PDB file of C-alpha atoms in Angstrom:
ATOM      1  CA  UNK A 186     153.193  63.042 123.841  1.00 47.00           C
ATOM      2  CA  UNK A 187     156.309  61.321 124.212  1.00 43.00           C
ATOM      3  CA  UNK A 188     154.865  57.665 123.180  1.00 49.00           C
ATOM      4  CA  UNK A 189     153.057  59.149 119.956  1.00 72.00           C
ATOM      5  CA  UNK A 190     157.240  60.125 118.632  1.00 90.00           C
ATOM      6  CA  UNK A 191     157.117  58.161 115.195  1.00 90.00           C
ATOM      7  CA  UNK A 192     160.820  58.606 114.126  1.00 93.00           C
ATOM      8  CA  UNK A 193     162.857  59.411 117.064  1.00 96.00           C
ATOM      9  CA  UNK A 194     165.660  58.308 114.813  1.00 96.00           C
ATOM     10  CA  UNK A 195     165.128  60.772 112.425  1.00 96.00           C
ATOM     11  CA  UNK A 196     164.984  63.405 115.145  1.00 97.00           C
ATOM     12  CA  UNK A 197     168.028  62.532 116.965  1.00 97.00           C
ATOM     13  CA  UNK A 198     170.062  62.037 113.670  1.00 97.00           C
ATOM     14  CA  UNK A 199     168.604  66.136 113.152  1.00 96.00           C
ATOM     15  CA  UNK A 200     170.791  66.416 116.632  1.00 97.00           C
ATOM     16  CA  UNK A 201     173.790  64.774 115.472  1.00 96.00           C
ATOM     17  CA  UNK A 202     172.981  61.453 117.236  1.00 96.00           C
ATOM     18  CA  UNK A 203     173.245  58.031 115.787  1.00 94.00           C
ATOM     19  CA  UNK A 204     171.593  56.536 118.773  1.00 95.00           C
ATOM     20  CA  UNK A 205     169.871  57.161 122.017  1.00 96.00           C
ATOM     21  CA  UNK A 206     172.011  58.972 124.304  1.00 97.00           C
ATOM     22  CA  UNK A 207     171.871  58.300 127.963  1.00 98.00           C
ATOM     23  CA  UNK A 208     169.561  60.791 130.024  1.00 98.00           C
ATOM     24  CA  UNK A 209     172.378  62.744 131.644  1.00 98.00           C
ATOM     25  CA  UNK A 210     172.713  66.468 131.993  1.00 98.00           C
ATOM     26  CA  UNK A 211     176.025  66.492 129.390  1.00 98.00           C
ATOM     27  CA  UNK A 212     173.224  65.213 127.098  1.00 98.00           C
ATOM     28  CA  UNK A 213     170.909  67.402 128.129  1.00 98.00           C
ATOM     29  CA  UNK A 214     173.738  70.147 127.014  1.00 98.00           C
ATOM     30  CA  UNK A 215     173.953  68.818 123.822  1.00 98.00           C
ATOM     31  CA  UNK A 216     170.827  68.063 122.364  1.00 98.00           C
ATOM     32  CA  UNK A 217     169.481  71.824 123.694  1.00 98.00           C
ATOM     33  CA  UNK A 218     172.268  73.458 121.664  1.00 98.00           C
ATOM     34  CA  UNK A 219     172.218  71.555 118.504  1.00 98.00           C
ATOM     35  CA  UNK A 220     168.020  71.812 118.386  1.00 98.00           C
ATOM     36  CA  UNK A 221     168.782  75.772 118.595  1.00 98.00           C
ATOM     37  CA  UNK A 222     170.919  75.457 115.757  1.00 98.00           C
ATOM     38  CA  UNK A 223     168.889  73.276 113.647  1.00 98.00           C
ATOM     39  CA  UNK A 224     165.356  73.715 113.961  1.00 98.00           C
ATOM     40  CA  UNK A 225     164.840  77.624 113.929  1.00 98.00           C
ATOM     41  CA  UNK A 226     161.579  79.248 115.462  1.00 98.00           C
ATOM     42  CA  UNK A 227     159.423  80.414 113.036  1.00 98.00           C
ATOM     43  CA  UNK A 228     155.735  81.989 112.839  1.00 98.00           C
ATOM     44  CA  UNK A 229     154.696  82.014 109.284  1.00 98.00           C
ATOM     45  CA  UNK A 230     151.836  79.811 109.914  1.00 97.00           C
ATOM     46  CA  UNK A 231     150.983  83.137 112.213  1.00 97.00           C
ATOM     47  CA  UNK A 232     151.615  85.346 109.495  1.00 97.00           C
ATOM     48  CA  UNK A 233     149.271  83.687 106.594  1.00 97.00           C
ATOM     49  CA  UNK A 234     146.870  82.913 109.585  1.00 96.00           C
ATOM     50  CA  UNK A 235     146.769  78.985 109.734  1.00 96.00           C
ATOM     51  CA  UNK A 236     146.032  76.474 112.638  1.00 95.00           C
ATOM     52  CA  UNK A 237     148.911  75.955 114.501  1.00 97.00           C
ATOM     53  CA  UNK A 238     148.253  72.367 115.880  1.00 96.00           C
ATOM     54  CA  UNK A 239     149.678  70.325 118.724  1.00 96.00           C
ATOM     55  CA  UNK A 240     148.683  67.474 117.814  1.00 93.00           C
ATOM     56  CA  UNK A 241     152.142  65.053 117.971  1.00 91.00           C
ATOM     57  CA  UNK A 242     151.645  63.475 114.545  1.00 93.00           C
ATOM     58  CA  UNK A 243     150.995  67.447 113.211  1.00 96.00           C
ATOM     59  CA  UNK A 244     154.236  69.069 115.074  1.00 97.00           C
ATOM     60  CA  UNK A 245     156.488  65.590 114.485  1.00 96.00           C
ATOM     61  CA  UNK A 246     155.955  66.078 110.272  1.00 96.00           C
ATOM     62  CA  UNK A 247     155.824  70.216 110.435  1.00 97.00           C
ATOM     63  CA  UNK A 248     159.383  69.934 111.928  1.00 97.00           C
ATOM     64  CA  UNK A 249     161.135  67.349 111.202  1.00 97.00           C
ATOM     65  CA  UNK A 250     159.723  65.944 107.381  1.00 96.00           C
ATOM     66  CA  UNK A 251     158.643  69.522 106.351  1.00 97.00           C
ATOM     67  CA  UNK A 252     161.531  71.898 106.485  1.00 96.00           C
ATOM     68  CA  UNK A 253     160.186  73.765 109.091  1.00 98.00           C
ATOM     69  CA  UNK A 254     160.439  75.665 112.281  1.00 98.00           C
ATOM     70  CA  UNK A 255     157.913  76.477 115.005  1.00 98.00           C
ATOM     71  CA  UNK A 256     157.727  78.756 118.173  1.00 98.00           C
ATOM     72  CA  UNK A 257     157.576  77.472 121.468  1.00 98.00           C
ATOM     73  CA  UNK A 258     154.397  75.420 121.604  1.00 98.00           C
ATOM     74  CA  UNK A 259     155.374  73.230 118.966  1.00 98.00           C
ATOM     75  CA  UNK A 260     159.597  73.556 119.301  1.00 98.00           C
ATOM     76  CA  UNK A 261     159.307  72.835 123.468  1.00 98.00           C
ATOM     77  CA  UNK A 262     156.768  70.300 123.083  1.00 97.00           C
ATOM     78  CA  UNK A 263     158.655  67.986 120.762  1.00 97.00           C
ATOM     79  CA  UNK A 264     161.543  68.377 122.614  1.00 98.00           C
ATOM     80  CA  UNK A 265     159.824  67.201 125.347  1.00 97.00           C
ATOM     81  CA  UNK A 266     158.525  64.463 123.973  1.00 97.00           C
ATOM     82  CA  UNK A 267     162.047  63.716 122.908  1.00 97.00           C
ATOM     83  CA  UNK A 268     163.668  63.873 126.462  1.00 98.00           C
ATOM     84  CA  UNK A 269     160.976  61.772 127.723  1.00 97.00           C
ATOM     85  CA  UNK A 270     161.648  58.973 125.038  1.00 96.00           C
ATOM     86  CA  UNK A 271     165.810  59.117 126.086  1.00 97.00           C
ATOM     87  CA  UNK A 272     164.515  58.869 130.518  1.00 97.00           C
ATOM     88  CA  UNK A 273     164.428  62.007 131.461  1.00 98.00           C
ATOM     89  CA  UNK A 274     162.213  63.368 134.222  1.00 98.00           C
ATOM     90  CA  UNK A 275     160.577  66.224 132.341  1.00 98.00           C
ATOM     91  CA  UNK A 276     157.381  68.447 132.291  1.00 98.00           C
ATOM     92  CA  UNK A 277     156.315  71.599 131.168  1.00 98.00           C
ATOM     93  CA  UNK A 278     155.542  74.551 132.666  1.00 98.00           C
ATOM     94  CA  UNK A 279     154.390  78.211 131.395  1.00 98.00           C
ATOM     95  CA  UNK A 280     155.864  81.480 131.932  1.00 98.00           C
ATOM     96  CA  UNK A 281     155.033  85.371 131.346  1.00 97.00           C
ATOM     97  CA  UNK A 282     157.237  87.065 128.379  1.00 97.00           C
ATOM     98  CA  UNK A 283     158.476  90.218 129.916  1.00 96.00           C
ATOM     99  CA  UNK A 284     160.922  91.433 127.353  1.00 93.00           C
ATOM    100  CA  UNK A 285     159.294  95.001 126.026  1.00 85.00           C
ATOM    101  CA  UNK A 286     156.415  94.619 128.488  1.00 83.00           C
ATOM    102  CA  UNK A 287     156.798  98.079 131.134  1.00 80.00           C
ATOM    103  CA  UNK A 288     158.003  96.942 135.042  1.00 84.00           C
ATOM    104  CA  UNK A 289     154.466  96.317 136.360  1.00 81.00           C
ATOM    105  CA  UNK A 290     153.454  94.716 133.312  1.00 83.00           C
ATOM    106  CA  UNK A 291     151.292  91.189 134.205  1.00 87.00           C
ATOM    107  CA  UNK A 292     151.057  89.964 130.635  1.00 90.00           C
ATOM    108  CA  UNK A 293     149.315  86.135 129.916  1.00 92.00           C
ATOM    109  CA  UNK A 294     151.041  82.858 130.649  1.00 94.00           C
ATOM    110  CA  UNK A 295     151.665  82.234 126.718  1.00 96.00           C
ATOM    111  CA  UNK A 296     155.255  80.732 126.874  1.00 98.00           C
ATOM    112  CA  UNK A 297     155.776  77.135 127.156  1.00 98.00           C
ATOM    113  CA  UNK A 298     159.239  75.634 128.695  1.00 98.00           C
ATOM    114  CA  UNK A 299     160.747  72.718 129.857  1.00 98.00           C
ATOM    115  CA  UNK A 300     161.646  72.007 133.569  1.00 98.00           C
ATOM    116  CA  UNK A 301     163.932  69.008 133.937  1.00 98.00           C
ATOM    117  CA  UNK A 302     165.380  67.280 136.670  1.00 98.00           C
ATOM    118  CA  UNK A 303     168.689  65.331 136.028  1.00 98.00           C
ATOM    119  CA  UNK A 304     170.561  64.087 139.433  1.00 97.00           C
ATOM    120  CA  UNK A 305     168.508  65.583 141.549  1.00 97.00           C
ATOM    121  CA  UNK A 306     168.970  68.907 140.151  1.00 98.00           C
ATOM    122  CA  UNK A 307     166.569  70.683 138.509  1.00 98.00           C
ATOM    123  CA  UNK A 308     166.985  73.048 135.414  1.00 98.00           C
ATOM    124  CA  UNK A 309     164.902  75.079 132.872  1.00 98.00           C
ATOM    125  CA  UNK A 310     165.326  73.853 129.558  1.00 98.00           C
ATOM    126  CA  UNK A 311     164.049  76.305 126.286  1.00 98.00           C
ATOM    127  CA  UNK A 312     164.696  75.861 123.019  1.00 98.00           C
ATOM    128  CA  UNK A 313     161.423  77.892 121.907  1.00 98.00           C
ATOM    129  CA  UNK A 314     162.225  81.408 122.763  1.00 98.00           C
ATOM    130  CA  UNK A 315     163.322  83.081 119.838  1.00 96.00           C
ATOM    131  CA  UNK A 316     165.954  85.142 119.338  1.00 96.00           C
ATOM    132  CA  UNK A 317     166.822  85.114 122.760  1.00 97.00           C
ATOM    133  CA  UNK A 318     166.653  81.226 123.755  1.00 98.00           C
ATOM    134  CA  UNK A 319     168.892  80.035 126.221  1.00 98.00           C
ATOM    135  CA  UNK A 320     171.280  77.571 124.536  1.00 98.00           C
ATOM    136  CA  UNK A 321     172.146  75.005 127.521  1.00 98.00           C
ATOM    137  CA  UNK A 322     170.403  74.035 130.496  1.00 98.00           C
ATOM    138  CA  UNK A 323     169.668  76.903 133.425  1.00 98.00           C
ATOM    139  CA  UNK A 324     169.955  75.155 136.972  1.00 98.00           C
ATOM    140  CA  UNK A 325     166.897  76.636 138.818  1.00 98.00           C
ATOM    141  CA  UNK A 326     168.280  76.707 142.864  1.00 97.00           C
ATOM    142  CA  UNK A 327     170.630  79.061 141.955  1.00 98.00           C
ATOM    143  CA  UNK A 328     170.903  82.880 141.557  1.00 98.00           C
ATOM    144  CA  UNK A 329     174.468  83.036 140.461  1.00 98.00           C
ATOM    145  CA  UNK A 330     175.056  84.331 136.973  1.00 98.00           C
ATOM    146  CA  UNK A 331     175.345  81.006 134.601  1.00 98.00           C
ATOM    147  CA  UNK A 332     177.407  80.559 131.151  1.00 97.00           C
ATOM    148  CA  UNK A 333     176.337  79.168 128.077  1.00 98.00           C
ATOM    149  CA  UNK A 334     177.427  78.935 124.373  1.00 97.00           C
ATOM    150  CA  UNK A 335     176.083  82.507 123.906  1.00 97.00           C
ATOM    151  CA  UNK A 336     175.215  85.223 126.498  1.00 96.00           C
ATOM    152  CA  UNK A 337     175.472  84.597 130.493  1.00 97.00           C
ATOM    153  CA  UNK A 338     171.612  84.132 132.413  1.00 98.00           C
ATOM    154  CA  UNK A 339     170.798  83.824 135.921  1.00 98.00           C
ATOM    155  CA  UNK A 340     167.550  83.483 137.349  1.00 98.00           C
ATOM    156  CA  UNK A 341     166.534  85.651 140.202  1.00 98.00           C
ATOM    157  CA  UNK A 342     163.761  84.324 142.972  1.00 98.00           C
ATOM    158  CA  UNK A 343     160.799  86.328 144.664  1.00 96.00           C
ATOM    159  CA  UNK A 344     158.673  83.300 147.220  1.00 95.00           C
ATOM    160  CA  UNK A 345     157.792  81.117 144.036  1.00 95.00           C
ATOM    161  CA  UNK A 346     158.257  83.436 141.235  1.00 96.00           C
ATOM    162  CA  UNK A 347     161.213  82.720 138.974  1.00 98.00           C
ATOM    163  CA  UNK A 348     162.737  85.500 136.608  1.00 98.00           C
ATOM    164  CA  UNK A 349     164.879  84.745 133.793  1.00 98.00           C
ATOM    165  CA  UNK A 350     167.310  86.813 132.503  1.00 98.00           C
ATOM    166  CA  UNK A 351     169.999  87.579 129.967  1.00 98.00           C
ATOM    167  CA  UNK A 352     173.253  89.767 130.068  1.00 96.00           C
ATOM    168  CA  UNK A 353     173.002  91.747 126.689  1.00 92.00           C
ATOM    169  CA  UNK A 354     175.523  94.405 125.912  1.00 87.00           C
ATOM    170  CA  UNK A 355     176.435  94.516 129.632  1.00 90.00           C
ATOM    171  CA  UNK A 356     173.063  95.054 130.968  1.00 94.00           C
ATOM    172  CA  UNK A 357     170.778  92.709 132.022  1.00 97.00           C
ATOM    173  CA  UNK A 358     167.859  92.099 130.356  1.00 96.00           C
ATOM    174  CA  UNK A 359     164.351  90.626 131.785  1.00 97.00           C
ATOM    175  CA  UNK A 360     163.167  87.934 129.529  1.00 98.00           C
ATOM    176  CA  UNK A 361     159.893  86.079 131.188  1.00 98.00           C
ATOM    177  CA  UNK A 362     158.702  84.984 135.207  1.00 98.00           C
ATOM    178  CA  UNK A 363     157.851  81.720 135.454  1.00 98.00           C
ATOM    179  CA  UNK A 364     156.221  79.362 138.496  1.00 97.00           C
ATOM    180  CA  UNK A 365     156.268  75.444 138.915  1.00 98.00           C
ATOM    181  CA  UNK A 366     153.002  74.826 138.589  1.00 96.00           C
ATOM    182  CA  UNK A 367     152.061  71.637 135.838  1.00 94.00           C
ATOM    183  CA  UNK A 368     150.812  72.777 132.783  1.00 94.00           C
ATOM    184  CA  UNK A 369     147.754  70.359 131.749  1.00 94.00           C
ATOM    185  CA  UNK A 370     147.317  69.864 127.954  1.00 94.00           C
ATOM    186  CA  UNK A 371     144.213  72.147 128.125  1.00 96.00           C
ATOM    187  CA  UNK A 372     146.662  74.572 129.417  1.00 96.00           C
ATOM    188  CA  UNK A 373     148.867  74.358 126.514  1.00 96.00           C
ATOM    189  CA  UNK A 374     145.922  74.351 123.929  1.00 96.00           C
ATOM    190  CA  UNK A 375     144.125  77.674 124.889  1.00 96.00           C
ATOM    191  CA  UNK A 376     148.125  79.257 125.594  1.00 97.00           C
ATOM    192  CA  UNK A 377     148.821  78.282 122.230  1.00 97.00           C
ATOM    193  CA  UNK A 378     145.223  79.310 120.551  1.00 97.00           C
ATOM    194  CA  UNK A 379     145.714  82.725 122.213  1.00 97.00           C
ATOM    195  CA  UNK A 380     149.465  83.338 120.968  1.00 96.00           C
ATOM    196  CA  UNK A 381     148.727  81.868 116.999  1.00 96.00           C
ATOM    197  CA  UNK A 382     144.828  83.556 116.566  1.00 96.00           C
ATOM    198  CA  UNK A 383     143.915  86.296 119.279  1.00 95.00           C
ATOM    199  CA  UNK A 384     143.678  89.249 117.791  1.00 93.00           C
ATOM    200  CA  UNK A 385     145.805  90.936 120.762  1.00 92.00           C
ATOM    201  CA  UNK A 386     148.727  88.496 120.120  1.00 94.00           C
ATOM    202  CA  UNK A 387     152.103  90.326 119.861  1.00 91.00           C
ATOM    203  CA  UNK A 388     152.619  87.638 116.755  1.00 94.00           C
ATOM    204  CA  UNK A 389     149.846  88.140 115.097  1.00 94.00           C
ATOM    205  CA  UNK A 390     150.593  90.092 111.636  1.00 93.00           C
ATOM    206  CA  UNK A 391     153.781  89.182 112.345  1.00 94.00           C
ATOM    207  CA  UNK A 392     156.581  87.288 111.138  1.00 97.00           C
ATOM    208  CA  UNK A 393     159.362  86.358 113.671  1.00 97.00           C
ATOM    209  CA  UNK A 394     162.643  83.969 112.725  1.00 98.00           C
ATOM    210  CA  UNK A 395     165.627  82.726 114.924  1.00 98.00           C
ATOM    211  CA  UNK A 396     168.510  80.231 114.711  1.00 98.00           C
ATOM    212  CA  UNK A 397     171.781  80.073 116.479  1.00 98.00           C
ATOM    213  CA  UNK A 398     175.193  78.652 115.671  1.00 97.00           C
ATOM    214  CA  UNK A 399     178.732  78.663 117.097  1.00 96.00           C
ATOM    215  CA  UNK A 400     179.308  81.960 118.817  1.00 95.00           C
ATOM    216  CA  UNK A 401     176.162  83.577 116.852  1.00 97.00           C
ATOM    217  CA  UNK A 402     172.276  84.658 116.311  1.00 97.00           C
ATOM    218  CA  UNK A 403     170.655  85.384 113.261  1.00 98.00           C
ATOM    219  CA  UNK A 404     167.264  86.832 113.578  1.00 98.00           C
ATOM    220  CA  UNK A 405     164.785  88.292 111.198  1.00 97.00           C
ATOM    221  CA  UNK A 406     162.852  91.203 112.256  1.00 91.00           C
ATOM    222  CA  UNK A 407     161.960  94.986 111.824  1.00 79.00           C
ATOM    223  CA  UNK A 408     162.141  94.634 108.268  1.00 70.00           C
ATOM    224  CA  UNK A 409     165.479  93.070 107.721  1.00 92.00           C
ATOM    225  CA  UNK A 410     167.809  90.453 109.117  1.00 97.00           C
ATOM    226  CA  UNK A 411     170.120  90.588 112.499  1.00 96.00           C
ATOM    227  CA  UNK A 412     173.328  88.566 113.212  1.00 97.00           C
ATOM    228  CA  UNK A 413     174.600  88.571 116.232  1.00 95.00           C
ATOM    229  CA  UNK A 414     178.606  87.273 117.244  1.00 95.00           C
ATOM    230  CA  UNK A 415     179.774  87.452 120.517  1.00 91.00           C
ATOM    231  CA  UNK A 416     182.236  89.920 121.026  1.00 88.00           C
ATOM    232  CA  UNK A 417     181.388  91.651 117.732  1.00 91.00           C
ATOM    233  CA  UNK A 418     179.388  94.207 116.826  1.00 90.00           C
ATOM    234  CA  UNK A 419     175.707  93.651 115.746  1.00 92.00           C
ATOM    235  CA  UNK A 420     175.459  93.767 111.568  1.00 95.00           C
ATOM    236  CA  UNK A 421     171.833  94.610 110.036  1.00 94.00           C
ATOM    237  CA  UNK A 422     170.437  94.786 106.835  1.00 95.00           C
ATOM    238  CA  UNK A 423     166.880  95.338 105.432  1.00 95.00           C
ATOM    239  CA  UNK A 424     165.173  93.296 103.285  1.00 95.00           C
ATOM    240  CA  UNK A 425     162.970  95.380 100.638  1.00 93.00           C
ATOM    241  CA  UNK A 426     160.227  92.868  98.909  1.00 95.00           C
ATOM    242  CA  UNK A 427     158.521  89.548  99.527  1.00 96.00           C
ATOM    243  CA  UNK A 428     161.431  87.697  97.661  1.00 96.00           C
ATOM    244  CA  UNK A 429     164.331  88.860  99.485  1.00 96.00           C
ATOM    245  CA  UNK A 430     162.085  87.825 102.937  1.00 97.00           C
ATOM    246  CA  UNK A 431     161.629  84.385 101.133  1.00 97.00           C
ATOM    247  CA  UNK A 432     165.406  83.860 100.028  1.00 97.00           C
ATOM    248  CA  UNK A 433     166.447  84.934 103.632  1.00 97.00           C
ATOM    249  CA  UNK A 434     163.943  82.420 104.917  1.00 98.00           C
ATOM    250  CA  UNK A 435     165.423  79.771 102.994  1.00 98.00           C
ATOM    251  CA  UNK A 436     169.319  80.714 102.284  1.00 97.00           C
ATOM    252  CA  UNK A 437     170.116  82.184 106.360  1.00 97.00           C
ATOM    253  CA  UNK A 438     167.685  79.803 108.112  1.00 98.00           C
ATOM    254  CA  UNK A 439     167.325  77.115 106.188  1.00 97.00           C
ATOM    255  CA  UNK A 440     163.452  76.940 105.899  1.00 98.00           C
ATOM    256  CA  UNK A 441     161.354  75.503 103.443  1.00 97.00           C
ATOM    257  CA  UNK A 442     159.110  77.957 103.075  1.00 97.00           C
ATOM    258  CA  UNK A 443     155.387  76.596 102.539  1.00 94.00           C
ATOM    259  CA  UNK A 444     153.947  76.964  99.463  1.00 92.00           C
ATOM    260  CA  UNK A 445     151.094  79.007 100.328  1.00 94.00           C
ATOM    261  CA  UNK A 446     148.851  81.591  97.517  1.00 95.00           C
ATOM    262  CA  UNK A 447     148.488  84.284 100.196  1.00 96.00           C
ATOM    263  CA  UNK A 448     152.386  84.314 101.706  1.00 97.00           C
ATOM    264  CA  UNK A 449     153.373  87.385  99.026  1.00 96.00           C
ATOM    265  CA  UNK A 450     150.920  88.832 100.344  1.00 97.00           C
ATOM    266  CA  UNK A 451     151.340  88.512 103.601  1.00 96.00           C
ATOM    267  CA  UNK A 452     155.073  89.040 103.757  1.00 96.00           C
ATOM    268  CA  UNK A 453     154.813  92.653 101.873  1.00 95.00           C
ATOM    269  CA  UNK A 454     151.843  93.499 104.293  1.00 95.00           C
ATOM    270  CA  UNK A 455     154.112  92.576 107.071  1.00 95.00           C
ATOM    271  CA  UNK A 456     156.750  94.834 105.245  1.00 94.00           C
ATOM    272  CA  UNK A 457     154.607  97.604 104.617  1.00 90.00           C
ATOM    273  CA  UNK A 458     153.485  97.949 108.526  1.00 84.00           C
ATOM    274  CA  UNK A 459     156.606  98.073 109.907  1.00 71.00           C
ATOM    275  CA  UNK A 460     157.675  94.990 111.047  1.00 58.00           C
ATOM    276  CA  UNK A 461     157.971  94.433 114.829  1.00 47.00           C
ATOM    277  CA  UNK A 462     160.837  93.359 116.395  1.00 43.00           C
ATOM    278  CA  UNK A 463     161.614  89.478 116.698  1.00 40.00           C
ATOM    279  CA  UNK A 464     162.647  88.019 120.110  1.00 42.00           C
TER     280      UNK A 464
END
């Protein structure tokens, strides 16, 4: 993907860059946080039940010329593409979501991240996980709790099983289990068919928003929107029709929200059944 990139300039300007930075892990840093805050995840092409495609050209004009977001086959693999442009020694791998599944739970590979090795030292990179998406680079040969712009992770280790997790409200909270093994493009396609049109998809019927900024998370979910500071207490507060959705979508995450015949529709059925939680 990462020679098809048509306007890496464009991108990197979207990440406060004027120019290519060097491939090091303070850049690394950087560019994860500021694609967090900029391009939000998203799944109303879910919700009104459209194609999600991978295709590079597809994801490069969704995201960056359209005014949209994307969840994490479509976020992850353009940032991907992107780290590969600047030097870096990147892949992607896939991982099982955990968060709300029961203990023994042994849900489908159906998140895509980043691993990326910078010095010798290799680290998970996400910036396709919702509400909850790390917002720096996690070092992977290493249990100890580590910091980031938000909430503290670590990443436990069972043979070659890899657990990520986040410290929420003091207790820690299981997020997905990942492995090393390469993830093929076909691997990426079905994961990603699965997640956008299976009828068993926790996303389908759904719609699920996320963006971070300095010391916070807004989320939309359940019905309403979240924002989360650090240190703060959580403030909520619903959203009753189609239009407020929409002027949330655009005024607290900065979409540009498609203009599709059957989104009213969609966003009050959404509504009307109760509205999941986002991640």
């Amino acid at each position: 993907m990462s020679a098809t990139l048509t306007d890496v300039a464009l991108y990197l300007r979207r990440l406060g860059h004027d120019q290519s930075p060097a491939p090091t892990l303070a850049t690394l840093r950087t560019l994860q946080a500021r694609h967090t805050a900029a391009i939000p995840f998203e799944t109303l092409s879910i919700l009104l039940r459209l194609p999600v495609p991978l295709d590079p050209p597809s994801i490069e004009r969704k995201l960056l010329h359209d005014g949209r977001g994307g969840y994490c086959y479509e976020l992850n693999r353009l940032f991907l593409a992107l780290l590969h442009t600047l030097g870096f020694d990147a892949r992607a791998i896939a991982a099982r979501v955990l968060m709300g599944e029961a203990e023994d739970a042994v849900p489908a590979r159906t998140h895509l991240l980043v691993l990326a090795t910078v010095d010798g030292e290799r680290h998970i990179v996400d910036v396709g996980f919702g509400g909850m998406v790390p917002t720096a680079p996690l070092r992977l040969d290493t249990e100890a709790v580590q910091s980031t712009p938000h909430e503290p992770y670590r990443i436990t280790r069972h043979g070659d099983q890899y657990t990520l997790q986040a410290q929420v409200a003091g207790q820690w909270r299981r997020l997905y289990a990942f492995d090393l093994q390469p993830q093929a493009e076909i691997d990426q396609v079905v994961g990603n068919w699965y997640v956008s049109a299976h009828p068993d998809s926790p996303f389908m019927g759904q719609l699920r928003v996320a963006r971070t900024g300095p010391g916070w998370r807004r989320t939309l979910g359940s019905g309403g929107v979240a924002l989360h500071r650090i240190g703060l207490a959580s403030e909520r507060w619903p959203l009753a029709d189609a239009d407020a959705v929409i002027a949330e979508l655009q005024q607290g995450f900065g979409i540009r929200v498609p203009a599709h015949p059957g989104l009213h529709a969609a966003i009050e059925a959404w509504l009307g059944s109760g509205a999941s939680s986002s991640t």
